[in-house]
CSV table of C-alpha atoms in Angstrom, one decimal:
chain,number,residue,atom,x,y,z
A,1,ALA,CA,18.6,17.0,2.1
A,2,ALA,CA,15.3,18.5,2.8
A,3,GLY,CA,13.0,16.7,4.8
A,4,VAL,CA,9.0,16.8,5.5
A,5,ILE,CA,8.5,20.1,7.7
A,6,GLN,CA,5.6,20.0,10.2
A,7,SER,CA,4.2,23.2,12.1
A,8,PRO,CA,3.8,23.9,14.9
A,9,ARG,CA,5.8,21.3,16.8
A,10,HIS,CA,3.8,21.4,20.0
A,11,LEU,CA,0.1,23.1,20.3
A,12,ILE,CA,-1.9,23.3,23.4
A,13,LYS,CA,-5.5,23.9,22.8
A,14,GLU,CA,-9.0,23.8,25.1
A,15,LYS,CA,-11.8,21.3,24.5
A,16,ARG,CA,-14.1,22.6,21.8
A,17,GLU,CA,-11.4,24.6,20.2
A,18,THR,CA,-10.0,24.4,16.9
A,19,ALA,CA,-6.6,23.4,15.4
A,20,THR,CA,-4.7,23.7,12.1
A,21,LEU,CA,-1.8,21.6,11.6
A,22,LYS,CA,0.4,22.2,8.6
A,23,CYS,CA,2.8,20.0,6.8
A,24,TYR,CA,5.4,20.9,4.1
A,25,PRO,CA,6.5,17.7,2.0
A,26,ILE,CA,9.8,16.9,0.5
A,27,PRO,CA,10.3,18.8,-2.7
A,28,ARG,CA,8.6,16.7,-5.7
A,29,HIS,CA,6.8,14.7,-3.5
A,30,ASP,CA,2.9,14.7,-4.7
A,31,THR,CA,1.3,12.4,-2.0
A,32,VAL,CA,0.9,13.5,1.8
A,33,TYR,CA,-0.2,11.2,4.6
A,34,TRP,CA,-1.4,11.9,8.0
A,35,TYR,CA,-1.4,9.8,11.2
A,36,GLN,CA,-2.5,9.9,14.4
A,37,GLN,CA,-0.5,8.5,17.5
A,38,GLY,CA,-1.8,8.6,20.9
A,39,PRO,CA,0.5,7.9,23.9
A,40,GLY,CA,1.6,4.4,23.8
A,41,GLN,CA,0.0,3.5,20.6
A,42,ASP,CA,0.8,2.8,17.2
A,43,PRO,CA,0.3,5.1,14.2
A,44,GLN,CA,-3.2,5.3,13.0
A,45,PHE,CA,-3.7,6.4,9.5
A,46,LEU,CA,-6.1,9.4,9.0
A,47,ILE,CA,-6.2,10.5,5.2
A,48,SER,CA,-4.0,10.8,2.3
A,49,PHE,CA,-3.8,13.1,-0.7
A,50,TYR,CA,-2.3,12.6,-4.1
A,51,GLU,CA,-1.7,15.5,-6.5
A,52,LYS,CA,-4.1,17.6,-4.3
A,53,MET,CA,-7.0,15.0,-4.4
A,54,GLN,CA,-8.0,13.1,-1.5
A,55,SER,CA,-6.8,9.6,-2.4
A,56,ASP,CA,-7.4,7.3,0.9
A,57,LYS,CA,-9.3,7.7,4.1
A,58,GLY,CA,-8.8,6.0,7.4
A,59,SER,CA,-10.3,6.5,10.7
A,60,ILE,CA,-10.5,10.2,10.6
A,61,PRO,CA,-13.3,11.7,12.6
A,62,ASP,CA,-16.0,13.6,10.9
A,63,ARG,CA,-14.7,17.1,12.9
A,64,PHE,CA,-11.2,16.6,11.3
A,65,SER,CA,-11.0,17.9,7.4
A,66,ALA,CA,-7.8,18.2,5.3
A,67,GLN,CA,-6.7,19.4,2.1
A,68,GLN,CA,-3.6,19.4,-0.1
A,69,PHE,CA,-2.6,22.6,-1.9
A,70,SER,CA,-1.4,23.8,-5.0
A,71,ASP,CA,2.3,23.8,-3.6
A,72,TYR,CA,1.7,20.3,-2.3
A,73,HIS,CA,1.6,21.3,1.3
A,74,SER,CA,-1.3,20.2,3.5
A,75,GLU,CA,-3.5,21.3,6.4
A,76,LEU,CA,-5.0,19.1,8.6
A,77,ASN,CA,-8.0,21.2,10.4
A,78,MET,CA,-9.3,19.9,13.7
A,79,SER,CA,-12.6,21.2,15.4
A,80,SER,CA,-14.4,20.8,18.4
A,81,LEU,CA,-11.4,19.4,19.9
A,82,GLU,CA,-11.8,16.4,22.7
A,83,LEU,CA,-9.4,15.5,25.1
A,84,GLY,CA,-8.9,12.5,23.0
A,85,ASP,CA,-7.6,14.3,20.1
A,86,SER,CA,-4.7,14.8,22.5
A,87,ALA,CA,-1.8,12.8,20.4
A,88,LEU,CA,1.4,13.1,18.1
A,89,TYR,CA,0.4,13.9,14.5
A,90,PHE,CA,2.4,13.0,11.9
A,91,CYS,CA,2.5,13.8,8.4
A,92,ALA,CA,4.5,11.7,5.6
A,93,SER,CA,5.1,12.2,2.1
A,94,SER,CA,6.2,10.2,-1.2
A,95,PHE,CA,6.4,10.3,-4.7
A,96,GLY,CA,3.2,8.4,-5.4
A,97,GLN,CA,4.0,6.8,-9.0
A,98,GLY,CA,6.2,3.9,-8.4
A,99,GLY,CA,4.4,1.6,-6.2
A,100,ASN,CA,7.6,0.9,-4.0
A,101,GLU,CA,8.0,4.3,-2.7
A,102,LYS,CA,8.7,4.8,0.8
A,103,LEU,CA,7.1,7.3,3.2
A,104,PHE,CA,9.2,10.2,4.7
A,105,PHE,CA,7.7,11.1,8.0
A,106,GLY,CA,8.0,14.7,9.8
A,107,SER,CA,8.9,15.2,13.5
A,108,GLY,CA,5.3,15.3,14.4
A,109,THR,CA,2.9,17.9,15.9
A,110,GLN,CA,2.5,17.3,19.6
A,111,LEU,CA,-1.3,18.3,20.4
A,112,SER,CA,-2.2,18.5,23.9
A,113,VAL,CA,-6.0,19.4,24.5
A,114,LEU,CA,-6.9,20.4,27.9
B,1,LEU,CA,-4.8,-4.4,2.9
B,2,ALA,CA,-2.8,-7.0,4.3
B,3,LYS,CA,-2.7,-7.3,7.8
B,4,THR,CA,0.3,-8.0,9.5
B,5,THR,CA,1.4,-9.8,12.9
B,6,GLN,CA,4.7,-9.3,14.7
B,7,PRO,CA,5.8,-10.0,18.2
B,8,ILE,CA,5.0,-7.5,20.9
B,9,SER,CA,8.3,-7.1,22.5
B,10,MET,CA,11.8,-8.4,22.2
B,11,ASP,CA,14.9,-8.1,24.4
B,12,SER,CA,18.5,-8.6,23.2
B,13,TYR,CA,22.1,-7.8,24.5
B,14,GLU,CA,24.3,-5.4,22.7
B,15,GLY,CA,26.3,-7.2,19.7
B,16,GLN,CA,23.8,-9.7,19.2
B,17,GLU,CA,21.8,-10.4,16.0
B,18,VAL,CA,18.3,-9.6,16.2
B,19,ASN,CA,15.6,-11.2,13.9
B,20,ILE,CA,12.2,-10.0,13.9
B,21,THR,CA,9.5,-12.0,11.9
B,22,CYS,CA,6.2,-10.4,10.5
B,23,SER,CA,3.3,-12.6,9.0
B,24,HIS,CA,1.3,-11.4,6.6
B,25,ASN,CA,-0.6,-14.3,5.2
B,26,ASN,CA,-3.0,-12.5,2.9
B,27,ILE,CA,-0.2,-10.3,0.7
B,28,ALA,CA,-1.1,-9.4,-2.3
B,29,THR,CA,0.9,-10.0,-5.4
B,30,ASN,CA,1.8,-6.3,-6.2
B,31,ASP,CA,2.6,-5.4,-2.3
B,32,TYR,CA,6.0,-4.6,-1.3
B,33,ILE,CA,7.1,-5.3,2.2
B,34,THR,CA,8.7,-2.1,4.4
B,35,TRP,CA,10.3,-1.8,7.4
B,36,TYR,CA,10.2,1.3,9.7
B,37,GLN,CA,12.2,2.2,12.9
B,38,GLN,CA,10.4,4.7,15.4
B,39,PHE,CA,12.0,6.2,18.5
B,40,PRO,CA,9.9,8.0,21.1
B,41,SER,CA,8.4,11.1,19.9
B,42,GLN,CA,9.7,11.0,16.5
B,43,GLY,CA,8.4,10.3,13.2
B,44,PRO,CA,9.1,6.6,12.0
B,45,ARG,CA,12.2,6.1,9.9
B,46,PHE,CA,12.5,3.6,6.8
B,47,ILE,CA,14.9,0.9,7.0
B,48,ILE,CA,14.4,-1.4,4.6
B,49,GLN,CA,11.8,-2.5,1.7
B,50,GLY,CA,11.6,-5.8,-0.4
B,51,TYR,CA,9.4,-7.8,-2.6
B,52,LYS,CA,11.1,-11.2,-2.6
B,53,THR,CA,14.1,-13.1,-1.5
B,54,LYS,CA,16.9,-11.2,0.2
B,55,VAL,CA,17.7,-7.7,0.5
B,56,THR,CA,20.7,-5.9,2.4
B,57,ASN,CA,21.5,-2.6,2.9
B,58,GLU,CA,24.0,-0.8,5.2
B,59,VAL,CA,21.6,-1.4,8.4
B,60,ALA,CA,19.6,-4.2,7.9
B,61,SER,CA,18.7,-7.5,6.0
B,62,LEU,CA,15.3,-8.5,5.0
B,63,PHE,CA,14.5,-12.3,4.4
B,64,ILE,CA,11.4,-13.0,2.2
B,65,PRO,CA,10.5,-16.5,1.5
B,66,ALA,CA,9.1,-17.6,-1.7
B,67,ASP,CA,5.3,-17.6,-0.5
B,68,ARG,CA,6.1,-14.2,0.8
B,69,LYS,CA,3.4,-15.0,3.6
B,70,SER,CA,5.9,-13.7,6.0
B,71,SER,CA,9.2,-11.5,6.2
B,72,THR,CA,12.4,-11.3,8.9
B,73,LEU,CA,14.0,-8.1,9.3
B,74,SER,CA,17.6,-9.0,10.7
B,75,LEU,CA,19.7,-6.4,12.8
B,76,PRO,CA,23.2,-7.6,13.0
B,77,ARG,CA,25.3,-6.6,16.2
B,78,VAL,CA,22.5,-4.6,17.6
B,79,SER,CA,23.8,-1.6,19.7
B,80,LEU,CA,21.7,0.5,22.7
B,81,SER,CA,20.8,2.9,19.9
B,82,ASP,CA,18.8,0.4,18.1
B,83,THR,CA,16.0,0.3,21.1
B,84,ALA,CA,13.2,1.3,19.2
B,85,VAL,CA,9.7,0.1,18.0
B,86,TYR,CA,9.9,-1.8,14.4
B,87,TYR,CA,6.9,-1.7,12.2
B,88,CYS,CA,6.5,-4.1,9.1
B,89,LEU,CA,4.0,-2.6,6.7
B,90,VAL,CA,2.9,-4.5,3.4
B,91,GLY,CA,1.2,-2.5,0.5
B,92,LEU,CA,1.6,-0.6,-2.5
B,93,LEU,CA,1.9,3.1,-2.8
B,94,THR,CA,0.5,4.4,-6.4
B,95,GLY,CA,-0.5,7.5,-5.6
B,96,THR,CA,-4.3,7.1,-6.1
B,97,ALA,CA,-4.1,4.1,-3.6
B,98,SER,CA,-2.0,5.9,-0.9
B,99,LYS,CA,-3.0,4.0,2.2
B,100,LEU,CA,-0.5,2.3,4.6
B,101,THR,CA,-1.7,0.9,7.7
B,102,PHE,CA,0.4,0.5,11.0
B,103,GLY,CA,0.0,-2.7,13.0
B,104,THR,CA,1.3,-3.3,16.2
B,105,GLY,CA,5.1,-3.0,16.2
B,106,THR,CA,7.6,-4.9,18.1
B,107,ARG,CA,9.3,-3.0,20.7
B,108,LEU,CA,12.7,-4.0,21.0
B,109,GLN,CA,15.0,-3.3,24.1
B,110,VAL,CA,18.9,-3.7,23.7
B,111,THR,CA,20.8,-3.8,27.1
B,112,LEU,CA,24.4,-4.2,27.9
């Protein structure tokens, strides 16, 4: 079965550079979530989109922005990267209507800021 | 959103039953309780979900008392491959309200 696809798997950037992370949800899933997980930490919710509109916002820095496109894929744009942005970034998708839907996570993008 | 509290870590021997309890005192009427498993450098993976009473699937059971202020994930006869972090999430996904917060998970270590 198709899963959530994230690209790239690994990304190395330098401070003050920009990065774009991509997420392709499971077909027919209309909701996308982004999480950040630092080394040894628990996943932190960043932002979510439902039907291409932002639905909820968590601890996402102002330097980050995200959107969901007409084909439901999503991109997380990160600017002015800082060392502390080094983390594993997960995307998850769900079908947003049922209330008891479960999240399906991708394998993540490991971002290293040098 | 309901805040959850779990033990930070647990140790078990292979073949034993492991029960991980999660407290969620301010769970809302419509909230579901969902457990995820995460291996290092991998995305969390759905284990089981419930609303009340008991739910069982091929990998685990979930026990939810009548007041729903806590839940217990039961893993029967754990193996070394069950060593992972287990998260209890409480909430409701409705599309327009799509925020599920991970608390501090329980790090389960299974040894021989």
